[in-house]
Amino acid sequence: MSLAIEQRPERLPLSVACKVLGLNRSSVYQRQRGLVGDKANRSRKNSVQPRALSEQERRDIRDTLHSEEYRNQPPAEVHERLLEKGQAPCSVSTMHRILRKEGENGDRRDQRPAQHHAIPRLKATGPNQVWTWDISKLALVTQGVYLSLYALTDLFSRYTVGWMVSLKENSALAMQLMEESSARYGIRPGQVTLHQDRGSPMTANGFLGAMRALDITCSHSRPRVSNDNPFSESGFKTLKYQPDYPGKFLNPAHARQWCEDYYQWANFEHHHRGLNGYTPAQVFTGTFEQVSQSKQAALDARYALNPERFVEGRPIVKMPPTEVAINPISAEDIAEGVIDKVNFPTLHAAGYQANAI
């Protein structure tokens, strides 16, 4: 083989010849330099480096690092102090290598390992399967004084099933909101999953114990991930961007009256874009089917009068989404082997009742 390599035409590159003959080009180079047997297997890592410190120099540096003066100092500090004394035995990285070989390099105390929290993945295919809630601050005209608005929303329909305005923010009020809302809509044990962030009312032992007593499964956002509870956050933004939002309320009674009017509008009059133009109440109670028939009849009449205006054919009314999810499984997740373990069964909507608490 070596003879064939040596006698190859000058115009034929060595890499091409090695590829045709099935040879390793590095091995050919080694043989050309006369490195065979043990010499060919000698790596630079295992060979003696000509610029390396002697064993005595390494012992002296190790003794210096172990000395009473430097034993509690990091190599960078030791290096600077030795330089001030006119000494430069080695670099900082060499000190680290010497300590690493002795098993003495690393953190002085145990460090908390990186925390990995599971991504909350929730899916609702009907009303009263997943509820989300949060607390937002409402400013009063008195500077520095705020009210707390608790809002509980059905994920599938965006219907606000309960709300509360209070001077305080605590887990006891949150328990009251959940207990009254569960009783109002006839929630069965194990029916609802409750999603929230990690605020103190949401993670209080008393609140979590009350949810266990109601057999409500609790789901929490990841720490410092603001978009794990997007539906509640979006609901508060819609509320505060209303044209008649006062910005600052006179007192709690003023805030409750305004919120009562707002949630009446948001539940029964607001045609939600995420619901394809239906109101939350229509989707929550299932009356959207009759409403869609009326909308379709209007489009059919329009189409019959001027069919030429509809270049894509007869218009069809869109229906609300059949499922709504928080952090839904994406194509990338499927490609990486992520399995969606959250698949709630379809449940019938509870009977409609007013939501004010």
Short mmCIF file of C-alpha atoms in Angstrom, two decimals:
data_model
loop_
_atom_site.label_atom_id
_atom_site.label_comp_id
_atom_site.label_asym_id
_atom_site.label_seq_id
_atom_site.Cartn_x
_atom_site.Cartn_y
_atom_site.Cartn_z
CA MET A 1 0.00 0.00 0.00
CA SER A 2 2.81 2.44 0.90
CA LEU A 3 4.43 1.76 -2.49
CA ALA A 4 1.16 2.56 -4.26
CA ILE A 5 0.92 5.83 -2.33
CA GLU A 6 4.47 6.81 -3.19
CA GLN A 7 4.10 5.94 -6.88
CA ARG A 8 0.81 7.78 -7.39
CA PRO A 9 0.72 10.48 -10.12
CA GLU A 10 1.68 13.94 -8.94
CA ARG A 11 -1.67 15.33 -9.99
CA LEU A 12 -3.48 12.89 -7.68
CA PRO A 13 -3.92 14.37 -4.17
CA LEU A 14 -2.92 12.23 -1.21
CA SER A 15 -6.36 12.55 0.32
CA VAL A 16 -7.99 11.07 -2.80
CA ALA A 17 -5.51 8.22 -2.96
CA CYS A 18 -6.07 7.38 0.71
CA LYS A 19 -9.81 7.41 0.20
CA VAL A 20 -9.59 5.05 -2.79
CA LEU A 21 -7.22 2.66 -0.97
CA GLY A 22 -9.16 2.81 2.29
CA LEU A 23 -6.20 4.20 4.24
CA ASN A 24 -6.12 6.67 7.11
CA ARG A 25 -4.28 9.74 5.93
CA SER A 26 -2.83 10.43 9.41
CA SER A 27 -1.35 6.90 9.50
CA VAL A 28 0.24 7.47 6.09
CA TYR A 29 1.83 10.70 7.32
CA GLN A 30 3.18 8.90 10.39
CA ARG A 31 4.73 6.13 8.28
CA GLN A 32 6.31 8.68 5.99
CA ARG A 33 7.96 10.27 9.02
CA GLY A 34 9.17 6.87 10.20
CA LEU A 35 6.80 6.69 13.18
CA VAL A 36 5.82 3.05 13.47
CA GLY A 37 4.84 0.78 16.35
CA ASP A 38 4.80 2.46 19.78
CA LYS A 39 6.05 5.73 18.33
CA ALA A 40 2.99 5.99 16.10
CA ASN A 41 0.65 5.50 19.06
CA ARG A 42 2.35 8.09 21.23
CA SER A 43 0.01 11.04 21.68
CA ARG A 44 1.07 14.53 22.56
CA LYS A 45 -1.01 14.31 25.71
CA ASN A 46 1.06 11.41 27.05
CA SER A 47 4.44 12.68 25.89
CA VAL A 48 6.76 14.76 28.04
CA GLN A 49 6.37 18.43 27.23
CA PRO A 50 9.67 20.27 26.99
CA ARG A 51 8.26 23.41 28.64
CA ALA A 52 6.55 21.58 31.50
CA LEU A 53 7.44 22.29 35.13
CA SER A 54 9.74 19.85 36.82
CA GLU A 55 8.42 17.62 39.56
CA GLN A 56 10.31 19.68 42.15
CA GLU A 57 8.75 22.91 40.87
CA ARG A 58 5.29 21.36 41.06
CA ARG A 59 5.93 20.26 44.66
CA ASP A 60 7.11 23.75 45.60
CA ILE A 61 3.97 25.33 44.12
CA ARG A 62 1.76 22.78 45.85
CA ASP A 63 3.48 23.49 49.18
CA THR A 64 2.98 27.21 48.64
CA LEU A 65 -0.73 26.72 48.00
CA HIS A 66 -0.95 24.53 51.12
CA SER A 67 0.91 27.03 53.30
CA GLU A 68 -0.79 28.78 56.21
CA GLU A 69 -0.69 32.10 54.36
CA TYR A 70 -2.36 30.92 51.14
CA ARG A 71 -4.36 27.84 52.02
CA ASN A 72 -7.66 29.75 52.17
CA GLN A 73 -7.04 31.87 49.07
CA PRO A 74 -7.96 31.08 45.44
CA PRO A 75 -5.14 30.67 42.90
CA ALA A 76 -5.82 34.08 41.31
CA GLU A 77 -5.31 35.79 44.70
CA VAL A 78 -2.19 33.73 45.44
CA HIS A 79 -0.76 34.59 42.03
CA GLU A 80 -1.20 38.33 42.57
CA ARG A 81 0.30 38.23 46.06
CA LEU A 82 3.35 36.31 44.82
CA LEU A 83 3.81 38.83 42.01
CA GLU A 84 3.84 41.66 44.55
CA LYS A 85 6.62 39.82 46.36
CA GLY A 86 8.60 39.50 43.14
CA GLN A 87 7.79 35.84 42.63
CA ALA A 88 6.26 34.32 39.48
CA PRO A 89 6.48 30.52 39.81
CA CYS A 90 3.70 29.75 37.30
CA SER A 91 0.41 30.93 35.84
CA VAL A 92 -2.99 30.83 37.53
CA SER A 93 -4.12 28.00 35.25
CA THR A 94 -1.09 25.92 36.24
CA MET A 95 -2.03 26.36 39.91
CA HIS A 96 -5.52 25.13 39.08
CA ARG A 97 -4.09 22.09 37.26
CA ILE A 98 -1.89 21.20 40.24
CA LEU A 99 -4.83 21.49 42.65
CA ARG A 100 -7.08 19.56 40.28
CA LYS A 101 -4.61 16.68 40.19
CA GLU A 102 -4.72 16.60 44.00
CA GLY A 103 -8.52 16.66 43.99
CA GLU A 104 -8.53 20.05 45.70
CA ASN A 105 -10.05 22.21 42.98
CA GLY A 106 -13.73 23.22 43.08
CA ASP A 107 -16.32 24.96 45.24
CA ARG A 108 -15.60 25.10 48.95
CA ARG A 109 -19.20 24.33 49.88
CA ASP A 110 -21.96 22.28 48.29
CA GLN A 111 -23.79 24.35 45.70
CA ARG A 112 -27.48 24.10 45.03
CA PRO A 113 -27.90 22.23 41.76
CA ALA A 114 -29.75 23.85 38.87
CA GLN A 115 -33.51 23.54 39.28
CA HIS A 116 -35.52 22.05 36.44
CA HIS A 117 -39.28 22.55 36.66
CA ALA A 118 -41.68 20.69 34.44
CA ILE A 119 -43.48 22.78 31.83
CA PRO A 120 -47.18 23.01 32.76
CA ARG A 121 -49.18 21.58 29.88
CA LEU A 122 -52.94 21.86 30.28
CA LYS A 123 -55.66 21.15 27.76
CA ALA A 124 -59.41 21.70 27.98
CA THR A 125 -61.93 20.28 25.52
CA GLY A 126 -64.97 21.66 27.33
CA PRO A 127 -66.06 24.06 30.09
CA ASN A 128 -65.22 23.43 33.76
CA GLN A 129 -62.22 21.25 33.04
CA VAL A 130 -59.42 23.75 33.63
CA TRP A 131 -59.69 27.00 35.57
CA THR A 132 -56.96 29.62 35.74
CA TRP A 133 -56.75 32.45 38.22
CA ASP A 134 -54.53 35.29 39.30
CA ILE A 135 -54.52 38.50 41.36
CA SER A 136 -54.04 41.99 39.96
CA LYS A 137 -53.62 45.31 41.74
CA LEU A 138 -56.12 48.15 41.36
CA ALA A 139 -54.85 51.56 42.40
CA LEU A 140 -56.84 53.87 44.67
CA VAL A 141 -56.71 57.66 44.54
CA THR A 142 -54.87 57.49 47.85
CA GLN A 143 -51.22 57.30 46.88
CA GLY A 144 -49.58 53.95 47.61
CA VAL A 145 -52.84 52.12 48.42
CA TYR A 146 -54.01 49.29 46.18
CA LEU A 147 -56.89 46.86 46.03
CA SER A 148 -56.53 43.20 45.02
CA LEU A 149 -58.69 41.85 42.21
CA TYR A 150 -59.05 38.06 42.24
CA ALA A 151 -60.30 36.65 38.92
CA LEU A 152 -61.09 33.00 38.18
CA THR A 153 -61.45 32.12 34.48
CA ASP A 154 -62.60 29.00 32.66
CA LEU A 155 -59.85 28.11 30.20
CA PHE A 156 -62.03 26.65 27.45
CA SER A 157 -64.59 29.47 27.23
CA ARG A 158 -62.71 32.46 28.77
CA TYR A 159 -65.77 32.84 31.00
CA THR A 160 -65.01 34.48 34.36
CA VAL A 161 -66.60 32.06 36.79
CA GLY A 162 -65.73 34.13 39.86
CA TRP A 163 -64.12 37.39 40.92
CA MET A 164 -63.50 39.33 44.11
CA VAL A 165 -62.18 42.76 45.08
CA SER A 166 -60.47 43.01 48.45
CA LEU A 167 -58.21 45.26 50.47
CA LYS A 168 -55.98 42.27 51.21
CA GLU A 169 -54.17 39.58 49.28
CA ASN A 170 -54.09 36.29 51.16
CA SER A 171 -54.82 32.61 50.83
CA ALA A 172 -57.97 32.73 52.98
CA LEU A 173 -59.77 34.93 50.43
CA ALA A 174 -58.52 32.71 47.62
CA MET A 175 -59.97 29.67 49.41
CA GLN A 176 -63.30 31.47 49.76
CA LEU A 177 -63.35 32.29 46.04
CA MET A 178 -62.59 28.70 45.00
CA GLU A 179 -65.05 27.12 47.44
CA GLU A 180 -67.94 29.40 46.44
CA SER A 181 -67.22 29.03 42.73
CA SER A 182 -67.00 25.24 42.98
CA ALA A 183 -70.33 25.10 44.82
CA ARG A 184 -72.02 27.51 42.37
CA TYR A 185 -71.15 25.46 39.28
CA GLY A 186 -71.58 22.06 40.87
CA ILE A 187 -67.98 20.96 40.39
CA ARG A 188 -67.55 17.27 41.08
CA PRO A 189 -64.50 15.84 42.89
CA GLY A 190 -61.61 15.45 40.47
CA GLN A 191 -63.33 17.41 37.70
CA VAL A 192 -61.31 20.63 37.62
CA THR A 193 -57.61 21.38 37.34
CA LEU A 194 -56.71 24.77 38.79
CA HIS A 195 -53.78 26.60 37.21
CA GLN A 196 -52.00 29.52 38.88
CA ASP A 197 -48.61 31.13 39.29
CA ARG A 198 -46.38 30.80 42.37
CA GLY A 199 -47.52 33.79 44.41
CA SER A 200 -47.77 33.38 48.17
CA PRO A 201 -51.60 32.91 48.20
CA MET A 202 -51.28 30.20 45.52
CA THR A 203 -48.59 28.22 47.32
CA ALA A 204 -49.81 28.61 50.92
CA ASN A 205 -50.26 25.31 52.73
CA GLY A 206 -53.77 26.27 53.81
CA PHE A 207 -54.87 27.00 50.26
CA LEU A 208 -53.34 23.81 48.85
CA GLY A 209 -54.93 21.81 51.67
CA ALA A 210 -58.33 23.29 50.87
CA MET A 211 -57.90 22.36 47.20
CA ARG A 212 -57.05 18.80 48.18
CA ALA A 213 -60.19 18.70 50.29
CA LEU A 214 -62.21 19.79 47.24
CA ASP A 215 -60.31 17.24 45.11
CA ILE A 216 -59.13 20.00 42.78
CA THR A 217 -55.80 19.32 41.08
CA CYS A 218 -53.42 22.28 41.33
CA SER A 219 -51.01 23.27 38.57
CA HIS A 220 -48.37 26.01 38.92
CA SER A 221 -46.35 28.11 36.53
CA ARG A 222 -42.61 27.73 36.45
CA PRO A 223 -40.65 30.18 38.63
CA ARG A 224 -39.89 33.45 36.88
CA VAL A 225 -41.76 32.40 33.69
CA SER A 226 -44.34 35.09 33.07
CA ASN A 227 -46.12 33.46 30.12
CA ASP A 228 -47.08 30.18 31.83
CA ASN A 229 -50.43 31.72 32.86
CA PRO A 230 -51.26 33.68 29.70
CA PHE A 231 -55.07 33.59 29.82
CA SER A 232 -55.36 35.23 33.23
CA GLU A 233 -52.73 37.82 32.31
CA SER A 234 -54.52 38.57 29.06
CA GLY A 235 -57.81 38.97 30.91
CA PHE A 236 -56.33 41.59 33.22
CA LYS A 237 -54.86 43.48 30.26
CA THR A 238 -58.24 43.54 28.54
CA LEU A 239 -59.79 44.86 31.74
CA LYS A 240 -57.27 47.65 32.26
CA TYR A 241 -57.30 48.72 28.59
CA GLN A 242 -61.02 49.44 28.59
CA PRO A 243 -61.84 53.02 27.52
CA ASP A 244 -63.77 53.66 30.73
CA TYR A 245 -61.18 52.15 33.07
CA PRO A 246 -60.72 54.87 35.71
CA GLY A 247 -57.05 54.20 36.39
CA LYS A 248 -57.58 54.93 40.08
CA PHE A 249 -60.66 54.07 42.10
CA LEU A 250 -62.20 56.17 44.84
CA ASN A 251 -62.76 53.27 47.25
CA PRO A 252 -63.48 49.50 47.27
CA ALA A 253 -67.19 50.06 46.55
CA HIS A 254 -66.31 52.05 43.43
CA ALA A 255 -63.97 49.25 42.24
CA ARG A 256 -66.57 46.53 42.86
CA GLN A 257 -69.25 48.42 40.95
CA TRP A 258 -66.96 49.00 37.98
CA CYS A 259 -65.79 45.36 37.93
CA GLU A 260 -69.37 44.12 38.12
CA ASP A 261 -70.27 46.14 35.01
CA TYR A 262 -67.06 45.06 33.26
CA TYR A 263 -67.48 41.33 33.85
CA GLN A 264 -71.10 41.52 32.79
CA TRP A 265 -69.88 42.94 29.49
CA ALA A 266 -66.86 40.62 29.20
CA ASN A 267 -68.91 37.47 29.76
CA PHE A 268 -72.08 38.27 27.81
CA GLU A 269 -71.33 41.02 25.29
CA HIS A 270 -67.66 40.78 24.38
CA HIS A 271 -67.24 38.78 21.16
CA HIS A 272 -63.88 37.21 21.89
CA ARG A 273 -61.39 36.92 19.05
CA GLY A 274 -59.93 33.75 20.57
CA LEU A 275 -63.42 32.21 20.41
CA ASN A 276 -63.87 33.16 16.74
CA GLY A 277 -66.33 35.91 17.54
CA TYR A 278 -68.51 34.23 20.18
CA THR A 279 -69.00 35.51 23.70
CA PRO A 280 -67.57 33.54 26.65
CA ALA A 281 -71.10 32.91 27.95
CA GLN A 282 -72.17 31.41 24.62
CA VAL A 283 -69.26 28.96 24.66
CA PHE A 284 -69.55 28.26 28.39
CA THR A 285 -73.25 27.35 28.16
CA GLY A 286 -73.13 25.73 24.71
CA THR A 287 -75.58 28.21 23.13
CA PHE A 288 -72.98 29.09 20.50
CA GLU A 289 -74.44 26.34 18.29
CA GLN A 290 -77.75 28.18 17.93
CA VAL A 291 -75.90 31.47 17.46
CA SER A 292 -73.77 29.95 14.71
CA GLN A 293 -76.92 28.91 12.85
CA SER A 294 -78.19 32.48 12.91
CA LYS A 295 -74.83 33.77 11.68
CA GLN A 296 -74.76 31.16 8.92
CA ALA A 297 -78.27 32.11 7.82
CA ALA A 298 -77.21 35.74 7.51
CA LEU A 299 -74.17 34.79 5.42
CA ASP A 300 -76.24 32.50 3.22
CA ALA A 301 -78.68 35.33 2.51
CA ARG A 302 -75.83 37.64 1.64
CA TYR A 303 -74.26 35.00 -0.58
CA ALA A 304 -77.55 34.39 -2.42
CA LEU A 305 -77.86 38.10 -3.29
CA ASN A 306 -74.30 38.57 -4.56
CA PRO A 307 -72.51 35.25 -5.07
CA GLU A 308 -69.96 36.87 -7.39
CA ARG A 309 -68.53 38.85 -4.48
CA PHE A 310 -67.42 35.65 -2.75
CA VAL A 311 -64.49 34.53 -4.90
CA GLU A 312 -63.72 31.62 -2.57
CA GLY A 313 -67.24 30.25 -2.60
CA ARG A 314 -69.99 30.11 -0.01
CA PRO A 315 -68.81 31.57 3.34
CA ILE A 316 -68.86 29.28 6.34
CA VAL A 317 -69.16 30.55 9.91
CA LYS A 318 -66.23 29.60 12.11
CA MET A 319 -66.89 27.66 15.28
CA PRO A 320 -65.07 28.08 18.61
CA PRO A 321 -61.88 26.03 19.07
CA THR A 322 -62.56 22.44 20.08
CA GLU A 323 -59.66 22.53 22.54
CA VAL A 324 -57.69 25.21 24.32
CA ALA A 325 -54.25 24.57 25.81
CA ILE A 326 -51.58 26.20 27.92
CA ASN A 327 -48.12 25.41 26.50
CA PRO A 328 -49.50 23.02 23.85
CA ILE A 329 -47.30 20.33 22.40
CA SER A 330 -45.52 21.68 19.33
CA ALA A 331 -44.08 19.86 16.34
CA GLU A 332 -40.61 20.39 17.82
CA ASP A 333 -41.69 18.76 21.09
CA ILE A 334 -43.04 15.76 19.21
CA ALA A 335 -39.81 15.47 17.25
CA GLU A 336 -37.86 15.48 20.53
CA GLY A 337 -40.05 12.76 22.02
CA VAL A 338 -42.08 14.90 24.45
CA ILE A 339 -45.33 13.12 25.40
CA ASP A 340 -48.46 15.05 26.29
CA LYS A 341 -49.74 13.34 29.44
CA VAL A 342 -52.49 15.89 30.02
CA ASN A 343 -55.62 14.81 28.17
CA PHE A 344 -58.75 15.70 30.10
CA PRO A 345 -62.05 14.02 29.12
CA THR A 346 -64.84 16.08 27.61
CA LEU A 347 -67.33 17.26 30.23
CA HIS A 348 -70.72 18.91 29.94
CA ALA A 349 -70.96 22.58 30.85
CA ALA A 350 -72.51 23.40 34.19
CA GLY A 351 -75.72 25.41 34.27
CA TYR A 352 -75.31 29.13 33.85
CA GLN A 353 -75.45 31.36 36.92
CA ALA A 354 -74.33 34.90 37.62
CA ASN A 355 -70.67 35.18 38.49
CA ALA A 356 -70.52 38.06 40.98
CA ILE A 357 -69.20 37.12 44.42
#
